[in-house]
């Protein structure tokens, strides 16, 4: 899918440059261009065919409206900085409040969200985040394996771009405040990606 | 495979394991159980209940044969060859045989499943996919060992009331009513062991994976391992007893050897070898 879009986009540039295409053909290329732009929004992950299916999940209210966009898009913090366990365990992990306070004793202390965070911190209360991407209990999924395949053992993949791999299943979290389920995460979704990327097809690899 | 093909080549199909089977196996998980060491203490069974989220069904349902003990301790009180009817021999106590799914390589349960919920994995295991199971119970009826257990009731609420649900193993689902289940050779532990080996960039070695029953056995009667690994303890035991996989009729001429597989004459090619109990005659 991704390769073919790139291929098509080259043809588009050539066509537009010549300026001799009919209007209907121009419309066709414009459509192609829009497809290209959408896929270009996800930067490249080498040796991978990302899933394309989307889903519209419900908004999950969180105790603090954590702005993912400010942290990642504006300040360029890597996903793995807070979700540390993704690289070595089944779950990606929610960072402890102490990790938040590592920066937020100094940074942006005047913001209401940070004041709420400080309140939790000073009262020694854990922040009870609500789970957004909840897989059924009969599914065995590990973040570790997927990061190994797409990031750490993937030649030409830069760990700086890990968010593109996260986006396969979590969507563009960079554009959101709190996360929301934007991929179906059902069996069809998993299997299509496994087929496209030569993942294991044995039932007992995922079902438990 | 068409029906015609199945009917015509049935005997060949049932003997395919003798030519190496249908798979390129990555592992071949197997067991060796020394009945000389087994004291019948049932610790393996208890460990299995704890590890695999098995519900306790109660006396009445157990009596009806609705128990869900993936590993059951079979007791034999009389041994006719040894004068089993005589009181003297009975007082010496029973013989015990821990019986779990034999993970047959030519499993009788697999071809009869109408929805392919049970199949053979590349690990040499006989897998049961709960989500796919429709509860026809054909597999259970076709199993010569009677090792498949059916969930006639839902147990997740009554068997683990709050806060006992906290003791459930998260690496395993809690089965609901209407599905068949059986021993998996602790697939969750195999998975963990393989993951750990991959993380360290090496092959799975003997001792990486130990099933709950083998881990618990106080006399170490149960040995678990990969039969394709030549250095594994289980392979050595199989070799010492001259029991081979993919062979329907084992050579029984040497009276010194104690190794046998239960009902192996039925051509199931089980992966569990028992070593017979030796008693003073």
Short mmCIF file of C-alpha atoms in Angstrom, two decimals:
data_model
loop_
_atom_site.label_atom_id
_atom_site.label_comp_id
_atom_site.label_asym_id
_atom_site.label_seq_id
_atom_site.Cartn_x
_atom_site.Cartn_y
_atom_site.Cartn_z
CA UNK A 1 0.00 0.00 0.00
CA UNK A 2 2.63 2.46 1.07
CA UNK A 3 5.05 1.67 -1.72
CA UNK A 4 2.36 1.84 -4.33
CA UNK A 5 1.30 5.30 -3.12
CA UNK A 6 4.83 6.55 -3.47
CA UNK A 7 5.01 5.12 -6.93
CA UNK A 8 1.76 6.77 -7.91
CA UNK A 9 2.84 10.09 -6.50
CA UNK A 10 5.81 10.22 -8.85
CA UNK A 11 3.50 9.76 -11.77
CA UNK A 12 1.33 12.56 -10.42
CA UNK A 13 4.19 15.03 -10.26
CA UNK A 14 5.15 14.26 -13.78
CA UNK A 15 1.56 14.71 -14.98
CA UNK A 16 1.08 18.05 -13.23
CA UNK A 17 4.40 19.32 -14.48
CA UNK A 18 3.42 18.74 -18.07
CA UNK A 19 0.22 20.67 -17.62
CA UNK A 20 -1.48 18.88 -20.49
CA UNK A 21 -3.87 16.62 -18.64
CA UNK A 22 -7.59 16.80 -19.05
CA UNK A 23 -9.75 18.02 -16.20
CA UNK A 24 -11.09 14.59 -15.27
CA UNK A 25 -7.59 13.20 -15.20
CA UNK A 26 -6.51 16.13 -13.05
CA UNK A 27 -9.29 15.30 -10.61
CA UNK A 28 -8.07 11.71 -10.54
CA UNK A 29 -4.54 12.81 -9.77
CA UNK A 30 -5.80 15.21 -7.14
CA UNK A 31 -7.48 12.26 -5.46
CA UNK A 32 -4.26 10.33 -5.65
CA UNK A 33 -2.45 13.33 -4.21
CA UNK A 34 -4.81 13.43 -1.26
CA UNK A 35 -4.17 9.74 -0.64
CA UNK A 36 -0.47 10.49 -0.76
CA UNK A 37 -0.79 13.38 1.69
CA UNK A 38 -2.68 11.19 4.14
CA UNK A 39 -0.04 8.50 3.97
CA UNK A 40 2.73 11.10 4.04
CA UNK A 41 1.35 12.29 7.39
CA UNK A 42 2.63 8.99 8.72
CA UNK A 43 6.35 9.14 8.17
CA UNK A 44 8.02 6.08 6.77
CA UNK A 45 8.58 2.91 8.71
CA UNK A 46 10.87 0.72 6.62
CA UNK A 47 10.01 -2.95 6.04
CA UNK A 48 6.47 -2.49 7.28
CA UNK A 49 3.01 -2.27 5.82
CA UNK A 50 0.95 -0.26 8.29
CA UNK A 51 -2.70 -1.15 8.87
CA UNK A 52 -5.13 1.29 7.30
CA UNK A 53 -8.45 0.46 8.95
CA UNK A 54 -9.85 3.10 11.26
CA UNK A 55 -12.38 3.04 14.01
CA UNK A 56 -14.19 5.68 16.00
CA UNK A 57 -13.97 4.93 19.69
CA UNK A 58 -15.62 6.78 22.51
CA UNK A 59 -13.91 9.59 24.34
CA UNK A 60 -12.52 8.31 27.59
CA UNK A 61 -12.47 11.00 30.27
CA UNK A 62 -9.29 11.02 32.35
CA UNK A 63 -8.69 12.49 35.83
CA UNK A 64 -6.34 15.00 34.22
CA UNK A 65 -6.71 15.90 30.58
CA UNK A 66 -3.16 14.93 29.70
CA UNK A 67 -2.00 16.78 26.56
CA UNK A 68 -0.10 14.26 24.43
CA UNK A 69 0.17 16.89 21.70
CA UNK A 70 2.06 19.38 23.85
CA UNK A 71 4.52 16.75 25.03
CA UNK A 72 5.23 15.02 21.73
CA UNK A 73 4.39 17.37 18.88
CA UNK A 74 5.50 20.64 20.48
CA UNK A 75 8.31 19.47 22.72
CA UNK A 76 9.44 16.38 20.83
CA UNK A 77 9.44 13.93 23.73
CA UNK A 78 9.73 10.31 22.60
CA UNK A 79 6.81 8.00 23.41
CA UNK A 80 9.22 5.57 25.07
CA UNK A 81 10.39 8.22 27.50
CA UNK A 82 7.17 7.90 29.51
CA UNK A 83 5.85 4.56 28.27
CA UNK A 84 9.13 2.91 29.23
CA UNK A 85 8.05 -0.69 29.48
CA UNK A 86 6.88 -0.99 25.87
CA UNK A 87 10.32 -2.10 24.78
CA UNK A 88 10.74 -4.90 27.28
CA UNK A 89 7.37 -6.11 28.54
CA UNK A 90 3.87 -6.99 27.39
CA UNK A 91 2.42 -3.67 28.57
CA UNK A 92 3.58 -0.21 27.62
CA UNK A 93 3.03 1.13 31.11
CA UNK A 94 1.70 4.39 32.48
CA UNK A 95 4.46 6.51 34.00
CA UNK A 96 4.37 7.06 37.76
CA UNK A 97 3.56 10.57 39.00
CA UNK A 98 7.20 10.92 40.03
CA UNK A 99 8.16 10.93 36.38
CA UNK A 100 5.73 13.80 35.72
CA UNK A 101 7.07 15.67 38.72
CA UNK A 102 10.62 15.25 37.48
CA UNK A 103 9.88 18.10 35.07
CA UNK A 104 6.77 19.70 36.47
CA UNK A 105 8.22 20.92 39.75
CA UNK A 106 9.70 23.62 37.53
CA UNK A 107 7.97 23.63 34.17
CA UNK A 108 4.50 25.15 33.65
CA UNK A 109 3.61 25.16 37.34
CA UNK A 110 1.02 27.89 36.76
CA UNK A 111 -1.20 25.71 34.53
CA UNK A 112 -4.38 24.30 36.13
CA UNK A 113 -3.63 20.73 34.95
CA UNK A 114 -0.20 20.85 36.53
CA UNK A 115 -1.65 22.25 39.74
CA UNK A 116 -4.04 19.29 39.81
CA UNK A 117 -1.09 16.95 39.26
CA UNK A 118 0.86 18.62 42.06
CA UNK A 119 -2.14 18.17 44.32
CA UNK A 120 -2.19 14.43 43.64
CA UNK A 121 1.56 14.33 44.20
CA UNK A 122 1.47 16.18 47.49
CA UNK A 123 -1.40 14.06 48.81
CA UNK A 124 0.50 10.89 47.89
CA UNK A 125 -2.44 9.76 45.78
CA UNK A 126 -2.00 7.76 42.60
CA UNK A 127 -3.71 9.15 39.54
CA UNK A 128 -6.33 6.62 38.45
CA UNK A 129 -6.05 6.81 34.68
CA UNK A 130 -8.75 5.06 32.71
CA UNK A 131 -7.79 2.35 30.28
CA UNK A 132 -8.40 3.23 26.65
CA UNK A 133 -6.98 0.33 24.63
CA UNK A 134 -8.35 -2.67 26.48
CA UNK A 135 -7.91 -6.01 24.74
CA UNK A 136 -10.08 -8.97 25.71
CA UNK A 137 -8.71 -11.27 28.42
CA UNK A 138 -8.27 -14.18 26.01
CA UNK A 139 -5.75 -12.30 23.89
CA UNK A 140 -2.03 -12.41 24.51
CA UNK A 141 -0.42 -9.26 23.17
CA UNK A 142 3.05 -8.02 23.93
CA UNK A 143 4.37 -4.58 23.07
CA UNK A 144 7.91 -5.91 23.34
CA UNK A 145 7.66 -8.24 20.34
CA UNK A 146 6.08 -5.61 18.14
CA UNK A 147 8.71 -3.01 19.00
CA UNK A 148 11.44 -5.57 18.38
CA UNK A 149 10.04 -6.33 14.96
CA UNK A 150 9.29 -2.80 13.82
CA UNK A 151 11.87 -0.70 15.67
CA UNK A 152 14.86 -2.32 17.32
CA UNK A 153 15.46 -5.16 14.88
CA UNK A 154 14.23 -3.20 11.88
CA UNK A 155 17.07 -2.10 9.67
CA UNK A 156 16.92 1.57 8.72
CA UNK A 157 14.41 2.38 11.45
CA UNK A 158 15.33 5.23 13.74
CA UNK A 159 14.10 4.93 17.30
CA UNK A 160 13.35 8.68 17.18
CA UNK A 161 10.45 7.84 14.89
CA UNK A 162 8.97 5.24 17.19
CA UNK A 163 5.68 7.16 17.30
CA UNK A 164 5.05 6.09 13.70
CA UNK A 165 5.10 2.48 14.83
CA UNK A 166 2.90 3.26 17.84
CA UNK A 167 0.50 4.92 15.40
CA UNK A 168 -0.14 1.55 13.70
CA UNK A 169 -2.47 0.64 16.54
CA UNK A 170 -2.90 3.83 18.56
CA UNK A 171 -3.48 6.32 15.75
CA UNK A 172 -1.94 9.75 15.71
CA UNK A 173 -1.77 10.35 19.45
CA UNK A 174 0.52 13.30 18.72
CA UNK A 175 -2.51 15.27 17.55
CA UNK A 176 -4.67 14.55 20.58
CA UNK A 177 -4.78 15.49 24.20
CA UNK A 178 -5.97 12.29 25.89
CA UNK A 179 -5.87 9.07 23.90
CA UNK A 180 -8.89 7.63 22.15
CA UNK A 181 -9.36 4.33 20.39
CA UNK A 182 -9.02 5.04 16.68
CA UNK A 183 -8.18 1.53 15.44
CA UNK A 184 -10.60 -1.38 15.87
CA UNK A 185 -8.01 -3.69 17.53
CA UNK A 186 -10.13 -6.74 16.74
CA UNK A 187 -8.96 -10.04 15.35
CA UNK A 188 -9.42 -9.03 11.72
CA UNK A 189 -7.31 -5.94 12.28
CA UNK A 190 -4.50 -7.96 13.88
CA UNK A 191 -4.60 -10.77 11.32
CA UNK A 192 -4.56 -8.45 8.30
CA UNK A 193 -1.43 -6.79 9.65
CA UNK A 194 0.15 -10.13 10.52
CA UNK A 195 -0.49 -11.37 6.99
CA UNK A 196 0.92 -8.23 5.41
CA UNK A 197 4.03 -8.20 7.58
CA UNK A 198 4.68 -11.97 7.86
CA UNK A 199 3.66 -12.16 11.51
CA UNK A 200 2.94 -15.53 13.13
CA UNK A 201 -0.32 -17.17 12.10
CA UNK A 202 -0.53 -19.83 14.81
CA UNK A 203 -3.71 -19.50 16.93
CA UNK A 204 -1.86 -20.08 20.19
CA UNK A 205 0.55 -17.23 19.50
CA UNK A 206 -2.19 -14.79 20.46
CA UNK A 207 -5.10 -16.73 21.92
CA UNK A 208 -4.72 -18.01 25.42
CA UNK B 1 -8.31 -32.37 2.12
CA UNK B 2 -11.40 -33.60 0.44
CA UNK B 3 -13.68 -36.15 2.01
CA UNK B 4 -12.82 -38.66 -0.71
CA UNK B 5 -9.13 -38.20 0.00
CA UNK B 6 -9.73 -38.70 3.73
CA UNK B 7 -11.69 -41.91 3.19
CA UNK B 8 -9.25 -43.36 0.70
CA UNK B 9 -6.09 -42.50 2.55
CA UNK B 10 -7.37 -42.80 6.08
CA UNK B 11 -4.97 -45.48 7.24
CA UNK B 12 -2.05 -43.59 5.73
CA UNK B 13 -3.25 -40.38 7.33
CA UNK B 14 -3.50 -42.04 10.73
CA UNK B 15 0.03 -43.34 10.37
CA UNK B 16 1.55 -40.13 9.00
CA UNK B 17 3.39 -39.45 12.25
CA UNK B 18 5.58 -42.46 11.51
CA UNK B 19 7.01 -40.59 8.51
CA UNK B 20 7.75 -37.53 10.61
CA UNK B 21 4.25 -36.13 10.72
CA UNK B 22 2.68 -33.18 8.97
CA UNK B 23 4.82 -30.51 10.54
CA UNK B 24 8.27 -29.09 10.56
CA UNK B 25 8.43 -28.97 14.32
CA UNK B 26 10.24 -26.14 16.10
CA UNK B 27 10.00 -27.91 19.43
CA UNK B 28 8.51 -31.15 20.60
CA UNK B 29 7.50 -30.68 24.19
CA UNK B 30 7.34 -33.93 26.07
CA UNK B 31 7.37 -35.47 29.50
CA UNK B 32 8.86 -38.40 31.31
CA UNK B 33 7.11 -39.49 34.48
CA UNK B 34 8.78 -41.94 36.83
CA UNK B 35 6.06 -43.84 38.64
CA UNK B 36 8.64 -45.27 41.00
CA UNK B 37 9.10 -41.79 42.38
CA UNK B 38 5.43 -40.84 42.36
CA UNK B 39 3.89 -41.01 45.81
CA UNK B 40 0.41 -40.00 44.70
CA UNK B 41 0.46 -36.87 46.84
CA UNK B 42 -1.65 -34.89 44.31
CA UNK B 43 0.57 -31.80 44.55
CA UNK B 44 0.81 -31.73 40.75
CA UNK B 45 -2.95 -31.64 40.47
CA UNK B 46 -3.20 -28.81 42.99
CA UNK B 47 -0.47 -26.88 41.19
CA UNK B 48 -2.38 -27.31 37.95
CA UNK B 49 -5.56 -25.92 39.54
CA UNK B 50 -3.65 -22.88 40.74
CA UNK B 51 -1.71 -22.29 37.54
CA UNK B 52 -4.45 -22.80 35.00
CA UNK B 53 -7.43 -21.06 36.66
CA UNK B 54 -9.31 -24.29 37.16
CA UNK B 55 -12.53 -24.06 39.14
CA UNK B 56 -13.46 -26.47 41.90
CA UNK B 57 -16.79 -27.95 40.93
CA UNK B 58 -17.88 -29.61 44.15
CA UNK B 59 -18.61 -33.21 45.10
CA UNK B 60 -21.88 -33.68 43.25
CA UNK B 61 -20.64 -32.49 39.90
CA UNK B 62 -17.39 -34.38 40.33
CA UNK B 63 -19.41 -37.55 40.84
CA UNK B 64 -21.22 -36.89 37.56
CA UNK B 65 -17.90 -36.66 35.81
CA UNK B 66 -18.03 -32.91 35.34
CA UNK B 67 -14.81 -32.18 37.17
CA UNK B 68 -12.24 -29.94 35.51
CA UNK B 69 -8.99 -31.47 36.68
CA UNK B 70 -6.57 -31.15 33.79
CA UNK B 71 -4.20 -33.39 35.68
CA UNK B 72 -5.87 -36.19 37.54
CA UNK B 73 -4.24 -38.77 39.75
CA UNK B 74 -5.37 -42.22 38.72
CA UNK B 75 -5.32 -44.81 41.44
CA UNK B 76 -4.98 -48.54 40.93
CA UNK B 77 -5.56 -50.58 44.01
CA UNK B 78 -5.15 -54.02 42.70
CA UNK B 79 -2.48 -55.52 40.56
CA UNK B 80 -3.74 -58.99 39.58
CA UNK B 81 -0.30 -60.09 38.44
CA UNK B 82 1.02 -59.42 41.88
CA UNK B 83 -1.87 -61.03 43.65
CA UNK B 84 -3.98 -57.90 43.82
CA UNK B 85 -6.92 -59.63 45.42
CA UNK B 86 -4.90 -60.74 48.38
CA UNK B 87 -5.12 -58.50 51.39
CA UNK B 88 -1.39 -58.49 51.93
CA UNK B 89 -0.79 -56.77 48.64
CA UNK B 90 -3.63 -54.33 49.03
CA UNK B 91 -2.17 -53.11 52.28
CA UNK B 92 0.95 -52.09 50.47
CA UNK B 93 -1.07 -49.21 49.05
CA UNK B 94 -2.21 -48.25 45.60
CA UNK B 95 -0.33 -47.43 42.44
CA UNK B 96 -0.63 -43.95 41.16
CA UNK B 97 -0.46 -42.53 37.69
CA UNK B 98 -0.69 -38.79 37.03
CA UNK B 99 -2.73 -38.43 33.87
CA UNK B 100 -2.74 -35.25 31.83
CA UNK B 101 -3.25 -34.55 28.13
CA UNK B 102 -0.72 -36.74 26.33
CA UNK B 103 -0.27 -34.18 23.51
CA UNK B 104 -0.53 -36.94 20.94
CA UNK B 105 1.21 -36.33 17.64
CA UNK B 106 -1.47 -38.36 15.89
CA UNK B 107 -4.22 -37.01 18.10
CA UNK B 108 -7.60 -38.60 17.78
CA UNK B 109 -9.33 -35.44 18.95
CA UNK B 110 -8.05 -33.25 16.13
CA UNK B 111 -9.64 -34.72 13.01
CA UNK B 112 -13.12 -34.92 14.58
CA UNK B 113 -13.48 -31.27 15.56
CA UNK B 114 -16.06 -29.75 13.22
CA UNK B 115 -14.69 -26.23 13.61
CA UNK B 116 -10.95 -26.93 13.84
CA UNK B 117 -10.81 -25.55 17.37
CA UNK B 118 -8.20 -28.14 18.22
CA UNK B 119 -5.14 -28.41 16.04
CA UNK B 120 -1.44 -29.19 16.19
CA UNK B 121 0.99 -26.35 16.79
CA UNK B 122 4.54 -26.15 15.41
CA UNK B 123 5.61 -26.79 19.02
CA UNK B 124 4.22 -30.30 18.84
CA UNK B 125 1.36 -29.39 21.14
CA UNK B 126 -2.26 -30.25 20.77
CA UNK B 127 -3.84 -26.82 21.04
CA UNK B 128 -7.36 -25.93 22.06
CA UNK B 129 -8.68 -22.55 20.94
CA UNK B 130 -11.47 -21.63 23.33
CA UNK B 131 -12.88 -18.87 21.17
CA UNK B 132 -13.42 -21.19 18.28
CA UNK B 133 -14.85 -24.09 20.28
CA UNK B 134 -18.59 -24.59 19.86
CA UNK B 135 -18.86 -27.35 22.46
CA UNK B 136 -19.76 -30.27 20.25
CA UNK B 137 -17.71 -32.55 22.57
CA UNK B 138 -16.70 -34.83 19.70
CA UNK B 139 -13.06 -34.47 20.73
CA UNK B 140 -13.76 -35.59 24.27
CA UNK B 141 -15.67 -38.61 23.05
CA UNK B 142 -12.87 -39.53 20.69
CA UNK B 143 -10.08 -39.19 23.24
CA UNK B 144 -9.01 -42.65 24.46
CA UNK B 145 -7.54 -41.13 27.62
CA UNK B 146 -10.66 -39.14 28.60
CA UNK B 147 -8.52 -36.09 29.21
CA UNK B 148 -10.71 -33.43 27.76
CA UNK B 149 -13.03 -31.66 30.12
CA UNK B 150 -16.16 -29.80 29.22
CA UNK B 151 -17.41 -26.68 30.98
CA UNK B 152 -21.00 -27.61 31.74
CA UNK B 153 -21.41 -24.51 33.90
CA UNK B 154 -19.97 -21.05 34.34
CA UNK B 155 -17.69 -20.91 37.30
CA UNK B 156 -15.99 -17.55 37.15
CA UNK B 157 -18.38 -15.94 39.63
CA UNK B 158 -19.02 -18.71 42.11
CA UNK B 159 -15.56 -20.28 42.11
CA UNK B 160 -13.62 -17.07 42.65
CA UNK B 161 -15.80 -14.61 44.60
CA UNK B 162 -14.15 -11.31 45.50
CA UNK B 163 -11.33 -11.03 46.45
CA UNK B 164 -10.35 -14.54 45.28
CA UNK B 165 -10.43 -13.37 41.68
CA UNK B 166 -7.13 -11.68 42.44
CA UNK B 167 -5.47 -15.09 42.55
CA UNK B 168 -6.33 -15.86 38.92
CA UNK B 169 -3.44 -16.24 36.53
CA UNK B 170 -3.60 -13.32 34.09
CA UNK B 171 -1.64 -15.20 31.42
CA UNK B 172 -4.58 -17.47 30.85
CA UNK B 173 -8.25 -16.91 30.16
CA UNK B 174 -11.00 -18.05 32.49
CA UNK B 175 -13.13 -20.36 30.38
CA UNK B 176 -16.85 -19.90 30.27
CA UNK B 177 -19.53 -22.53 29.95
CA UNK B 178 -19.80 -24.40 26.68
CA UNK B 179 -16.14 -24.87 25.78
CA UNK B 180 -13.85 -27.84 25.98
CA UNK B 181 -10.58 -27.50 27.81
CA UNK B 182 -7.57 -29.63 28.63
CA UNK B 183 -3.96 -29.59 29.72
CA UNK B 184 -1.88 -27.24 27.57
CA UNK B 185 1.56 -28.21 28.90
CA UNK B 186 1.43 -24.73 30.50
CA UNK B 187 1.51 -22.89 27.18
CA UNK B 188 1.77 -19.58 29.07
CA UNK B 189 5.05 -20.71 30.61
CA UNK B 190 6.34 -21.97 27.27
CA UNK B 191 5.48 -18.59 25.78
CA UNK B 192 7.27 -16.74 28.57
CA UNK B 193 10.31 -18.99 28.29
CA UNK B 194 10.55 -18.52 24.55
CA UNK B 195 10.13 -14.75 24.86
CA UNK B 196 12.88 -14.57 27.47
CA UNK B 197 15.20 -16.64 25.29
CA UNK B 198 14.52 -14.42 22.29
CA UNK B 199 15.16 -11.30 24.35
CA UNK B 200 18.56 -12.67 25.30
CA UNK B 201 19.19 -13.72 21.70
CA UNK B 202 19.59 -17.45 22.27
CA UNK B 203 17.78 -20.71 21.75
CA UNK B 204 15.45 -22.08 24.41
CA UNK B 205 17.51 -24.34 26.61
CA UNK B 206 16.56 -27.17 28.90
CA UNK B 207 15.14 -25.85 32.15
CA UNK B 208 13.84 -22.59 30.65
CA UNK B 209 10.34 -23.97 30.61
CA UNK B 210 9.00 -25.99 33.50
CA UNK B 211 5.34 -26.85 33.80
CA UNK B 212 3.52 -26.21 37.07
CA UNK B 213 3.19 -29.93 37.81
CA UNK B 214 6.86 -30.66 37.16
CA UNK B 215 7.89 -27.66 39.25
CA UNK B 216 5.73 -28.72 42.17
CA UNK B 217 6.43 -32.47 42.24
CA UNK B 218 8.24 -33.02 45.56
CA UNK B 219 9.96 -36.18 44.34
CA UNK B 220 10.77 -34.78 40.89
CA UNK B 221 8.92 -37.64 39.25
CA UNK B 222 7.79 -35.42 36.38
CA UNK B 223 10.44 -34.20 33.94
CA UNK B 224 9.43 -31.77 31.23
CA UNK B 225 11.42 -30.63 28.23
CA UNK B 226 11.97 -30.43 24.52
CA UNK B 227 12.35 -33.84 22.87
CA UNK B 228 14.15 -32.26 19.91
CA UNK B 229 16.86 -30.96 22.25
CA UNK B 230 19.43 -33.74 22.44
CA UNK B 231 20.88 -32.52 25.73
CA UNK B 232 17.56 -32.19 27.52
CA UNK B 233 17.00 -34.39 30.53
CA UNK B 234 13.71 -35.63 29.13
CA UNK B 235 15.35 -36.73 25.87
CA UNK B 236 17.97 -38.65 27.79
CA UNK B 237 15.29 -40.42 29.81
CA UNK B 238 13.37 -41.35 26.66
CA UNK B 239 16.54 -42.63 25.10
CA UNK B 240 17.52 -44.62 28.19
CA UNK B 241 14.14 -46.34 28.12
CA UNK B 242 14.34 -46.84 24.34
CA UNK B 243 11.00 -45.19 23.75
CA UNK B 244 10.75 -43.33 20.47
CA UNK B 245 8.33 -40.84 19.01
CA UNK B 246 6.68 -41.75 15.72
CA UNK B 247 6.80 -45.46 16.44
CA UNK B 248 3.58 -47.31 17.13
CA UNK B 249 5.08 -50.55 18.36
CA UNK B 250 7.99 -50.18 20.72
CA UNK B 251 10.49 -52.95 21.29
CA UNK B 252 9.49 -54.52 24.60
CA UNK B 253 11.92 -57.42 24.58
CA UNK B 254 14.29 -55.94 27.15
CA UNK B 255 12.78 -56.66 30.56
CA UNK B 256 15.06 -54.13 32.26
CA UNK B 257 13.33 -51.20 30.59
CA UNK B 258 10.38 -49.60 32.31
CA UNK B 259 9.37 -46.96 29.78
CA UNK B 260 5.99 -47.07 28.06
CA UNK B 261 3.39 -44.73 26.72
CA UNK B 262 -0.23 -45.19 27.75
CA UNK B 263 -2.38 -46.87 25.07
CA UNK B 264 0.34 -46.37 22.48
CA UNK B 265 -1.01 -49.36 20.58
CA UNK B 266 -3.94 -47.17 19.56
CA UNK B 267 -1.55 -45.29 17.32
CA UNK B 268 -1.92 -41.92 19.05
CA UNK B 269 1.82 -41.29 19.40
CA UNK B 270 1.65 -39.55 22.80
CA UNK B 271 4.44 -37.28 24.03
CA UNK B 272 4.30 -38.47 27.62
CA UNK B 273 6.38 -41.45 28.67
CA UNK B 274 5.73 -43.24 31.95
CA UNK B 275 8.28 -45.39 33.68
CA UNK B 276 6.63 -48.40 35.24
CA UNK B 277 6.64 -48.93 38.96
CA UNK B 278 8.86 -51.72 40.17
CA UNK B 279 7.82 -53.65 43.24
CA UNK B 280 9.11 -56.61 45.10
CA UNK B 281 7.31 -59.50 43.55
#
